[in-house]
mmCIF file of C-alpha atoms and ligand atoms in Angstrom:
data_model
loop_
_atom_site.group_PDB
_atom_site.id
_atom_site.type_symbol
_atom_site.label_atom_id
_atom_site.label_comp_id
_atom_site.label_asym_id
_atom_site.label_seq_id
_atom_site.Cartn_x
_atom_site.Cartn_y
_atom_site.Cartn_z
ATOM 1 C CA MET Q 41 18.199 7.931 -16.755
ATOM 2 C CA ALA Q 42 20.730 7.336 -14.020
ATOM 3 C CA GLY Q 43 19.221 7.501 -10.565
ATOM 4 C CA ALA Q 44 22.614 8.108 -9.011
ATOM 5 C CA ALA Q 45 22.500 11.782 -9.958
ATOM 6 C CA LEU Q 46 19.449 12.326 -7.748
ATOM 7 C CA ALA Q 47 20.177 14.423 -4.694
ATOM 8 C CA VAL Q 48 18.593 13.588 -1.343
ATOM 9 C CA PRO Q 49 16.767 16.762 -0.328
ATOM 10 C CA PHE Q 50 15.620 17.462 3.213
ATOM 11 C CA TRP Q 51 12.084 18.172 2.024
ATOM 12 C CA PRO Q 52 11.637 16.490 -1.387
ATOM 13 C CA PRO Q 53 9.374 18.525 -3.690
ATOM 14 C CA PRO Q 54 5.939 16.852 -3.656
ATOM 15 C CA ALA Q 55 5.289 14.855 -6.823
ATOM 16 C CA ALA Q 56 1.926 13.223 -6.110
ATOM 17 C CA GLN Q 57 -1.466 14.125 -4.684
ATOM 18 C CA SER Q 58 -0.662 12.009 -1.632
ATOM 19 C CA ALA Q 59 2.459 14.129 -1.057
ATOM 20 C CA THR Q 60 0.536 17.400 -0.981
ATOM 21 C CA ALA Q 61 -2.078 15.889 1.339
ATOM 22 C CA VAL Q 62 0.566 14.522 3.722
ATOM 23 C CA ASP Q 63 2.511 17.803 3.645
ATOM 24 C CA HIS Q 64 -0.550 19.857 4.633
ATOM 25 C CA LEU Q 65 -1.293 17.521 7.524
ATOM 26 C CA PHE Q 66 2.342 17.466 8.619
ATOM 27 C CA ILE Q 67 2.678 21.267 8.513
ATOM 28 C CA PHE Q 68 -0.549 21.585 10.520
ATOM 29 C CA LEU Q 69 0.789 19.141 13.164
ATOM 30 C CA LEU Q 70 4.069 21.025 13.277
ATOM 31 C CA ALA Q 71 2.244 24.345 13.718
ATOM 32 C CA ILE Q 72 0.019 22.970 16.514
ATOM 33 C CA CYS Q 73 2.995 21.402 18.336
ATOM 34 C CA GLY Q 74 5.049 24.599 17.917
ATOM 35 C CA THR Q 75 2.204 26.806 19.172
ATOM 36 C CA VAL Q 76 1.544 24.605 22.218
ATOM 37 C CA ALA Q 77 5.255 24.295 23.054
ATOM 38 C CA ALA Q 78 5.737 28.073 22.726
ATOM 39 C CA GLY Q 79 2.647 28.702 24.863
ATOM 40 C CA ILE Q 80 3.911 26.377 27.606
ATOM 41 C CA PHE Q 81 7.374 27.967 27.694
ATOM 42 C CA ILE Q 82 6.036 31.522 27.683
ATOM 43 C CA THR Q 83 3.669 30.613 30.542
ATOM 44 C CA ILE Q 84 6.530 29.020 32.516
ATOM 45 C CA LEU Q 85 8.646 32.164 32.140
ATOM 46 C CA TYR Q 86 5.734 34.445 33.028
ATOM 47 C CA PHE Q 87 4.775 32.391 36.098
ATOM 48 C CA ALA Q 88 8.398 32.168 37.216
ATOM 49 C CA ALA Q 89 8.571 35.958 37.252
ATOM 50 C CA ARG Q 90 5.043 36.690 38.495
ATOM 51 C CA TYR Q 91 4.992 34.166 41.352
ATOM 52 C CA ARG Q 92 8.655 34.275 42.340
ATOM 53 C CA ARG Q 93 9.493 34.141 46.042
ATOM 54 C CA ARG Q 94 9.709 37.688 47.333
ATOM 55 C CA ALA Q 95 10.684 37.053 50.955
ATOM 56 C CA ASP Q 96 12.934 34.374 52.463
ATOM 57 C CA ASP Q 97 10.179 33.120 54.806
ATOM 58 C CA GLU Q 98 7.358 33.217 52.233
ATOM 59 C CA ILE Q 99 5.251 30.060 52.008
ATOM 60 C CA GLY Q 100 3.087 29.449 48.962
ATOM 61 C CA SER Q 101 -0.530 28.328 49.126
ATOM 62 C CA LEU Q 102 -2.343 25.690 47.051
ATOM 63 C CA ARG Q 103 -5.623 26.774 45.570
ATOM 64 C CA PRO Q 104 -8.063 24.312 43.981
ATOM 65 C CA SER Q 105 -8.410 24.996 40.263
ATOM 66 C CA PRO Q 106 -11.915 26.013 39.174
ATOM 67 C CA LEU Q 107 -14.055 23.534 37.238
ATOM 68 C CA TRP Q 108 -14.211 25.720 34.109
ATOM 69 C CA VAL Q 109 -10.404 25.653 33.847
ATOM 70 C CA GLU Q 110 -10.373 21.855 34.077
ATOM 71 C CA LEU Q 111 -13.138 21.553 31.482
ATOM 72 C CA THR Q 112 -11.513 24.005 29.088
ATOM 73 C CA TRP Q 113 -8.116 22.397 29.069
ATOM 74 C CA THR Q 114 -9.692 19.014 28.544
ATOM 75 C CA ALA Q 115 -12.213 19.986 25.888
ATOM 76 C CA ILE Q 116 -9.997 22.118 23.635
ATOM 77 C CA PRO Q 117 -7.180 19.538 23.239
ATOM 78 C CA ALA Q 118 -9.768 16.761 22.807
ATOM 79 C CA ALA Q 119 -11.397 18.711 19.979
ATOM 80 C CA ILE Q 120 -8.017 19.347 18.356
ATOM 81 C CA PHE Q 121 -7.031 15.657 18.659
ATOM 82 C CA LEU Q 122 -10.320 14.507 17.144
ATOM 83 C CA PHE Q 123 -9.906 16.960 14.288
ATOM 84 C CA ILE Q 124 -6.383 15.628 13.645
ATOM 85 C CA PHE Q 125 -7.701 12.050 13.848
ATOM 86 C CA GLY Q 126 -10.414 12.741 11.271
ATOM 87 C CA TRP Q 127 -8.028 14.524 8.924
ATOM 88 C CA GLY Q 128 -5.336 11.853 9.301
ATOM 89 C CA ALA Q 129 -7.834 9.040 8.704
ATOM 90 C CA ARG Q 130 -8.980 10.688 5.474
ATOM 91 C CA VAL Q 131 -5.416 10.977 4.185
ATOM 92 C CA TYR Q 132 -4.621 7.428 5.340
ATOM 93 C CA PHE Q 133 -7.586 5.853 3.555
ATOM 94 C CA SER Q 134 -6.914 7.822 0.381
ATOM 95 C CA ILE Q 135 -3.467 6.208 0.277
ATOM 96 C CA TYR Q 136 -4.133 2.712 1.588
ATOM 97 C CA SER Q 137 -7.648 1.651 0.619
ATOM 98 C CA PRO Q 138 -8.010 0.168 -2.866
ATOM 99 C CA GLN Q 139 -9.706 2.321 -5.475
ATOM 100 C CA VAL Q 140 -11.352 1.177 -8.674
ATOM 101 C CA GLY Q 141 -9.876 2.091 -12.017
ATOM 102 C CA ALA Q 142 -6.292 2.421 -10.801
ATOM 103 C CA LEU Q 143 -3.389 1.133 -12.849
ATOM 104 C CA GLN Q 144 -2.448 -2.019 -10.942
ATOM 105 C CA ILE Q 145 1.194 -3.022 -10.677
ATOM 106 C CA TYR Q 146 2.650 -5.925 -8.728
ATOM 107 C CA VAL Q 147 5.785 -5.538 -6.642
ATOM 108 C CA VAL Q 148 7.737 -8.307 -4.925
ATOM 109 C CA GLY Q 149 10.436 -7.392 -2.438
ATOM 110 C CA LYS Q 150 13.281 -9.834 -2.043
ATOM 111 C CA GLN Q 151 16.739 -9.704 -0.551
ATOM 112 C CA TRP Q 152 17.794 -7.275 -1.957
ATOM 113 C CA MET Q 153 15.824 -5.932 -4.832
ATOM 114 C CA TRP Q 154 12.412 -4.763 -5.956
ATOM 115 C CA GLU Q 155 10.858 -6.857 -8.698
ATOM 116 C CA VAL Q 156 8.080 -5.076 -10.564
ATOM 117 C CA GLN Q 157 5.526 -6.698 -12.860
ATOM 118 C CA HIS Q 158 3.282 -4.627 -15.093
ATOM 119 C CA PRO Q 159 -0.026 -6.224 -16.138
ATOM 120 C CA ASN Q 160 0.911 -6.221 -19.814
ATOM 121 C CA GLY Q 161 4.145 -8.090 -19.361
ATOM 122 C CA GLN Q 162 6.900 -5.533 -18.648
ATOM 123 C CA ARG Q 163 9.179 -6.556 -15.837
ATOM 124 C CA GLU Q 164 11.600 -4.266 -14.046
ATOM 125 C CA ILE Q 165 14.174 -4.560 -11.286
ATOM 126 C CA ASN Q 166 14.636 -1.574 -8.951
ATOM 127 C CA GLN Q 167 12.871 0.572 -11.531
ATOM 128 C CA LEU Q 168 9.255 1.614 -11.787
ATOM 129 C CA HIS Q 169 7.973 3.501 -14.821
ATOM 130 C CA LEU Q 170 4.621 5.257 -14.481
ATOM 131 C CA PRO Q 171 2.467 7.658 -16.467
ATOM 132 C CA VAL Q 172 1.825 11.075 -14.936
ATOM 133 C CA ASN Q 173 -1.693 12.020 -13.747
ATOM 134 C CA ARG Q 174 -2.957 8.489 -13.420
ATOM 135 C CA GLN Q 175 -4.078 6.733 -10.246
ATOM 136 C CA VAL Q 176 -1.671 3.875 -9.518
ATOM 137 C CA GLN Q 177 -2.154 0.974 -7.129
ATOM 138 C CA LEU Q 178 0.744 -1.201 -6.115
ATOM 139 C CA VAL Q 179 0.094 -4.691 -4.791
ATOM 140 C CA LEU Q 180 3.061 -5.541 -2.598
ATOM 141 C CA THR Q 181 4.391 -8.714 -1.106
ATOM 142 C CA SER Q 182 7.738 -10.178 -0.110
ATOM 143 C CA GLN Q 183 9.477 -13.407 -0.914
ATOM 144 C CA ASP Q 184 11.565 -13.541 2.269
ATOM 145 C CA VAL Q 185 11.549 -10.935 5.049
ATOM 146 C CA ILE Q 186 9.680 -7.670 5.634
ATOM 147 C CA HIS Q 187 10.709 -4.867 3.300
ATOM 148 C CA SER Q 188 9.156 -1.430 3.017
ATOM 149 C CA PHE Q 189 8.428 0.383 -0.231
ATOM 150 C CA PHE Q 190 9.187 4.062 0.334
ATOM 151 C CA VAL Q 191 8.965 6.906 -2.182
ATOM 152 C CA PRO Q 192 9.662 10.157 -0.310
ATOM 153 C CA ALA Q 193 8.535 12.401 -3.190
ATOM 154 C CA PHE Q 194 5.093 10.719 -3.034
ATOM 155 C CA ARG Q 195 5.111 10.580 0.807
ATOM 156 C CA VAL Q 196 4.064 6.927 0.689
ATOM 157 C CA LYS Q 197 5.596 4.015 2.552
ATOM 158 C CA ARG Q 198 4.112 0.545 2.684
ATOM 159 C CA ASP Q 199 5.517 -2.659 4.120
ATOM 160 C CA ALA Q 200 5.975 -5.630 1.811
ATOM 161 C CA VAL Q 201 5.216 -8.547 4.105
ATOM 162 C CA PRO Q 202 5.845 -12.221 3.358
ATOM 163 C CA GLY Q 203 2.630 -14.221 3.244
ATOM 164 C CA MET Q 204 0.223 -11.388 2.512
ATOM 165 C CA TYR Q 205 -0.657 -8.630 0.076
ATOM 166 C CA THR Q 206 -0.626 -4.969 0.969
ATOM 167 C CA THR Q 207 -1.652 -2.132 -1.327
ATOM 168 C CA VAL Q 208 -0.660 1.487 -1.703
ATOM 169 C CA GLN Q 209 -2.210 4.181 -3.902
ATOM 170 C CA PHE Q 210 -0.810 7.347 -5.346
ATOM 171 C CA HIS Q 211 -1.440 9.772 -8.178
ATOM 172 C CA PRO Q 212 1.801 11.218 -9.602
ATOM 173 C CA THR Q 213 1.384 14.844 -10.630
ATOM 174 C CA LYS Q 214 4.846 15.676 -11.945
ATOM 175 C CA ALA Q 215 7.060 13.928 -14.472
ATOM 176 C CA GLY Q 216 10.563 13.190 -13.234
ATOM 177 C CA GLU Q 217 12.777 10.671 -11.470
ATOM 178 C CA TYR Q 218 12.285 9.925 -7.811
ATOM 179 C CA HIS Q 219 14.055 7.904 -5.164
ATOM 180 C CA LEU Q 220 12.756 4.509 -4.164
ATOM 181 C CA PHE Q 221 14.023 3.139 -0.858
ATOM 182 C CA CYS Q 222 13.589 0.033 1.231
ATOM 183 C CA ALA Q 223 12.645 1.500 4.605
ATOM 184 C CA GLU Q 224 12.739 -1.646 6.733
ATOM 185 C CA TYR Q 225 16.021 -3.213 7.766
ATOM 186 C CA CYS Q 226 16.070 -6.484 5.844
ATOM 187 C CA GLY Q 227 19.647 -7.745 6.005
ATOM 188 C CA THR Q 228 23.185 -6.991 4.958
ATOM 189 C CA GLU Q 229 22.418 -5.204 1.707
ATOM 190 C CA HIS Q 230 19.357 -3.338 2.964
ATOM 191 C CA SER Q 231 20.945 0.038 2.284
ATOM 192 C CA ARG Q 232 21.500 -0.949 -1.335
ATOM 193 C CA MET Q 233 17.903 -2.011 -1.909
ATOM 194 C CA ILE Q 234 17.146 1.229 -3.680
ATOM 195 C CA GLY Q 235 15.779 2.219 -7.042
ATOM 196 C CA THR Q 236 14.194 4.875 -9.184
ATOM 197 C CA VAL Q 237 10.583 5.703 -9.910
ATOM 198 C CA THR Q 238 10.300 7.364 -13.305
ATOM 199 C CA VAL Q 239 7.123 9.333 -13.950
ATOM 200 C CA MET Q 240 6.579 10.113 -17.612
ATOM 201 C CA GLU Q 241 4.298 12.210 -19.786
ATOM 202 C CA PRO Q 242 1.667 9.968 -21.425
ATOM 203 C CA ARG Q 243 3.410 10.093 -24.804
ATOM 204 C CA ASP Q 244 6.785 9.133 -23.317
ATOM 205 C CA TYR Q 245 5.099 6.411 -21.303
ATOM 206 C CA GLU Q 246 3.499 4.935 -24.439
ATOM 207 C CA ARG Q 247 6.898 5.027 -26.095
ATOM 208 C CA TRP Q 248 8.445 3.307 -23.101
ATOM 209 C CA LEU Q 249 5.758 0.619 -23.118
ATOM 210 C CA ALA Q 250 6.270 0.019 -26.826
ATOM 211 C CA GLY Q 251 10.061 0.093 -26.660
ATOM 212 C CA THR Q 252 10.543 -2.133 -23.630
ATOM 213 C CA PRO Q 253 11.014 -5.801 -24.263
ATOM 214 C CA ARG Q 254 8.258 -7.597 -22.501
ATOM 215 C CA GLY Q 255 7.242 -11.082 -21.746
ATOM 216 C CA GLU Q 256 3.733 -12.310 -22.234
ATOM 217 C CA PRO Q 257 1.000 -10.466 -20.326
ATOM 218 C CA LEU Q 258 0.777 -11.476 -16.691
ATOM 219 C CA ALA Q 259 -2.658 -13.040 -17.167
ATOM 220 C CA ALA Q 260 -1.309 -15.209 -20.004
ATOM 221 C CA THR Q 261 1.500 -16.442 -17.746
ATOM 222 C CA GLY Q 262 -1.165 -17.173 -15.172
ATOM 223 C CA GLU Q 263 -3.234 -19.095 -17.665
ATOM 224 C CA ARG Q 264 -0.225 -21.217 -18.566
ATOM 225 C CA LEU Q 265 0.437 -21.930 -14.887
ATOM 226 C CA PHE Q 266 -3.242 -22.732 -14.409
ATOM 227 C CA THR Q 267 -2.809 -25.529 -16.942
ATOM 228 C CA LYS Q 268 0.687 -26.536 -15.825
ATOM 229 C CA TYR Q 269 -0.330 -27.086 -12.213
ATOM 230 C CA GLY Q 270 -3.461 -28.952 -13.232
ATOM 231 C CA CYS Q 271 -5.901 -26.412 -11.760
ATOM 232 C CA VAL Q 272 -7.805 -26.698 -15.012
ATOM 233 C CA ASN Q 273 -8.565 -30.376 -14.342
ATOM 234 C CA CYS Q 274 -10.791 -29.763 -11.341
ATOM 235 C CA HIS Q 275 -12.077 -26.194 -11.406
ATOM 236 C CA GLY Q 276 -15.458 -25.972 -13.066
ATOM 237 C CA ASN Q 277 -15.916 -29.652 -12.380
ATOM 238 C CA ILE Q 278 -15.375 -31.179 -8.951
ATOM 239 C CA ALA Q 279 -14.078 -27.827 -7.719
ATOM 240 C CA PRO Q 280 -15.771 -24.404 -8.006
ATOM 241 C CA ALA Q 281 -15.789 -22.719 -11.403
ATOM 242 C CA LEU Q 282 -13.632 -19.607 -11.375
ATOM 243 C CA ASP Q 283 -15.286 -17.428 -14.013
ATOM 244 C CA GLY Q 284 -15.984 -14.041 -12.471
ATOM 245 C CA VAL Q 285 -14.687 -15.213 -9.119
ATOM 246 C CA TYR Q 286 -12.667 -12.048 -8.418
ATOM 247 C CA MET Q 287 -14.370 -9.830 -5.840
ATOM 248 C CA LYS Q 288 -17.384 -12.140 -5.772
ATOM 249 C CA GLY Q 289 -19.105 -13.031 -2.497
ATOM 250 C CA ILE Q 290 -18.248 -16.655 -1.735
ATOM 251 C CA GLY Q 291 -20.542 -18.743 0.476
ATOM 252 C CA LEU Q 292 -18.389 -20.969 2.659
ATOM 253 C CA ALA Q 293 -19.206 -24.396 4.026
ATOM 254 C CA ASP Q 294 -19.368 -22.946 7.549
ATOM 255 C CA GLY Q 295 -22.012 -20.418 6.508
ATOM 256 C CA ARG Q 296 -19.763 -17.359 6.280
ATOM 257 C CA VAL Q 297 -19.639 -15.235 3.148
ATOM 258 C CA VAL Q 298 -16.267 -13.805 2.148
ATOM 259 C CA THR Q 299 -15.150 -11.617 -0.752
ATOM 260 C CA ALA Q 300 -12.777 -13.238 -3.215
ATOM 261 C CA ASP Q 301 -10.164 -10.488 -3.151
ATOM 262 C CA ASP Q 302 -6.416 -10.879 -3.770
ATOM 263 C CA GLN Q 303 -5.824 -12.043 -0.233
ATOM 264 C CA TYR Q 304 -8.568 -14.706 -0.384
ATOM 265 C CA LEU Q 305 -7.360 -16.069 -3.730
ATOM 266 C CA ARG Q 306 -3.815 -16.193 -2.437
ATOM 267 C CA GLU Q 307 -4.871 -18.072 0.684
ATOM 268 C CA SER Q 308 -6.995 -20.493 -1.326
ATOM 269 C CA ILE Q 309 -4.005 -21.436 -3.463
ATOM 270 C CA LEU Q 310 -1.540 -21.809 -0.589
ATOM 271 C CA ASP Q 311 -3.900 -23.061 2.110
ATOM 272 C CA PRO Q 312 -6.994 -24.430 0.350
ATOM 273 C CA GLY Q 313 -8.483 -25.941 3.507
ATOM 274 C CA ALA Q 314 -8.702 -22.574 5.278
ATOM 275 C CA LYS Q 315 -11.952 -21.494 3.626
ATOM 276 C CA ILE Q 316 -13.917 -24.284 1.949
ATOM 277 C CA VAL Q 317 -16.535 -23.207 -0.582
ATOM 278 C CA GLY Q 318 -19.991 -24.494 0.359
ATOM 279 C CA GLY Q 319 -20.973 -27.684 -1.470
ATOM 280 C CA PHE Q 320 -17.456 -28.737 -2.387
ATOM 281 C CA PRO Q 321 -15.175 -31.293 -0.714
ATOM 282 C CA ASN Q 322 -11.856 -30.289 0.841
ATOM 283 C CA ILE Q 323 -9.679 -32.048 -1.717
ATOM 284 C CA MET Q 324 -7.396 -29.417 -3.182
ATOM 285 C CA PRO Q 325 -3.687 -29.881 -2.401
ATOM 286 C CA SER Q 326 -1.716 -26.927 -1.073
ATOM 287 C CA PHE Q 327 0.563 -25.148 -3.505
ATOM 288 C CA ARG Q 328 2.725 -23.686 -0.764
ATOM 289 C CA GLY Q 329 6.354 -24.064 -1.793
ATOM 290 C CA VAL Q 330 5.252 -25.040 -5.301
ATOM 291 C CA VAL Q 331 4.274 -21.661 -6.740
ATOM 292 C CA ASN Q 332 6.444 -18.665 -5.887
ATOM 293 C CA GLU Q 333 5.259 -15.103 -5.279
ATOM 294 C CA VAL Q 334 5.709 -14.018 -8.871
ATOM 295 C CA GLU Q 335 3.719 -17.017 -10.129
ATOM 296 C CA LEU Q 336 1.010 -16.365 -7.533
ATOM 297 C CA GLN Q 337 0.543 -12.840 -8.850
ATOM 298 C CA ALA Q 338 0.299 -14.167 -12.395
ATOM 299 C CA LEU Q 339 -2.331 -16.718 -11.338
ATOM 300 C CA ILE Q 340 -4.369 -14.063 -9.546
ATOM 301 C CA GLU Q 341 -4.094 -11.717 -12.524
ATOM 302 C CA TYR Q 342 -5.411 -14.577 -14.674
ATOM 303 C CA LEU Q 343 -8.361 -15.121 -12.326
ATOM 304 C CA LYS Q 344 -9.107 -11.379 -12.518
ATOM 305 C CA SER Q 345 -9.041 -11.587 -16.308
ATOM 306 C CA LEU Q 346 -11.854 -14.141 -16.130
ATOM 307 C CA GLY Q 347 -14.158 -11.207 -15.404
ATOM 308 C CA ALA Q 348 -15.286 -9.637 -12.152
ATOM 309 C CA PRO Q 349 -18.975 -9.470 -11.243
ATOM 310 C CA ALA Q 350 -18.749 -5.702 -10.821
ATOM 311 C CA ALA Q 351 -21.317 -3.428 -12.440
ATOM 312 C CA GLY Q 352 -18.942 -2.603 -15.270
ATOM 313 C CA TYR Q 353 -18.878 -6.204 -16.348
ATOM 314 C CA ALA Q 354 -22.638 -6.713 -16.614
ATOM 315 C CA GLY Q 355 -23.472 -7.748 -20.133
ATOM 316 C CA GLU Q 356 -19.869 -7.751 -21.269
ATOM 317 C CA GLU Q 357 -18.554 -10.788 -22.922
ATOM 318 C CA ARG Q 358 -16.753 -13.116 -20.571
ATOM 319 C CA ARG Q 359 -14.073 -15.557 -21.406
ATOM 320 C CA PRO Q 360 -15.591 -18.994 -21.867
ATOM 321 C CA ARG Q 361 -15.094 -21.475 -19.088
ATOM 322 C CA ARG Q 362 -11.973 -23.477 -19.662
ATOM 323 C CA PRO Q 363 -12.559 -26.914 -21.099
ATOM 324 C CA VAL Q 364 -12.361 -29.735 -18.633
ATOM 325 C CA THR Q 365 -9.800 -32.229 -19.721
ATOM 326 C CA ARG Q 366 -10.841 -35.276 -17.824
ATOM 327 C CA PRO Q 367 -11.467 -38.682 -19.309
HETATM 328 CU CU1 CUA H 249 14.540 -4.601 1.848
HETATM 329 CU CU2 CUA H 249 15.434 -3.236 3.604
#
């Protein structure tokens, strides 16, 4: 289990689909750069020999370069750059744009550790256990300064930024233990903000899930907080009902329509006046400094558990609206 035994290889063996994709792109870039650099140096050497000064009083002449030469050396690199751009964008979006059906895990960076919360209640510090061959999405944030979640074997690196959520996707393809680094200088103990990602065969993962002491599921924690902070007193009453709110289009008082994603829900809890829902007064107090990052994630997980209006939810039973406990 010990992560200390892991060596730090120059080119870590790829252990996720993202790693293979990034490797192919990187090798292609390396090959292009190498070819161009070699071509330039060979040309320099050839020209130096071919056009060397043969007599002491020889004076060179400047000839205008033909249009076709100018066009060719503009068009070919432009085509190569656009090809690289398209390829790179595809790899980028496959890693950084959210995908449906992924196993969602919350990660909070703090000086100087990684705190991981699994949806069904497992919590880990500087450890992340995952099943092999399953799409995983991490939702990252930070409690203090910018950290960066870096797993070289997966070729993914994503900043954990205070005040916002970022996501990163990967699909582990090989069971094993992999290095986890913080890749953004974040203070004195930055170099010790490291950990281990353990990818397990499904059976081992089930055993790990069953054998790991866990707290209540994240959504249940969220539900408790929802009551504790009194959210339950207003929502569904003088404030908007929250059933199925996640990923729903919200009509705002100023006429805009926004999607209630993680970022929107987060903002609405910390800065409720930022986007007022149409038809409701701006009365909600800010919970900035009241709920911490871990509690925020639990609250958002609870809101998600209230059912999303996605196609998959049509006709499925939804949790009943919470009772309003007002006199
Ligand atoms: Cu956290 Cu460097």
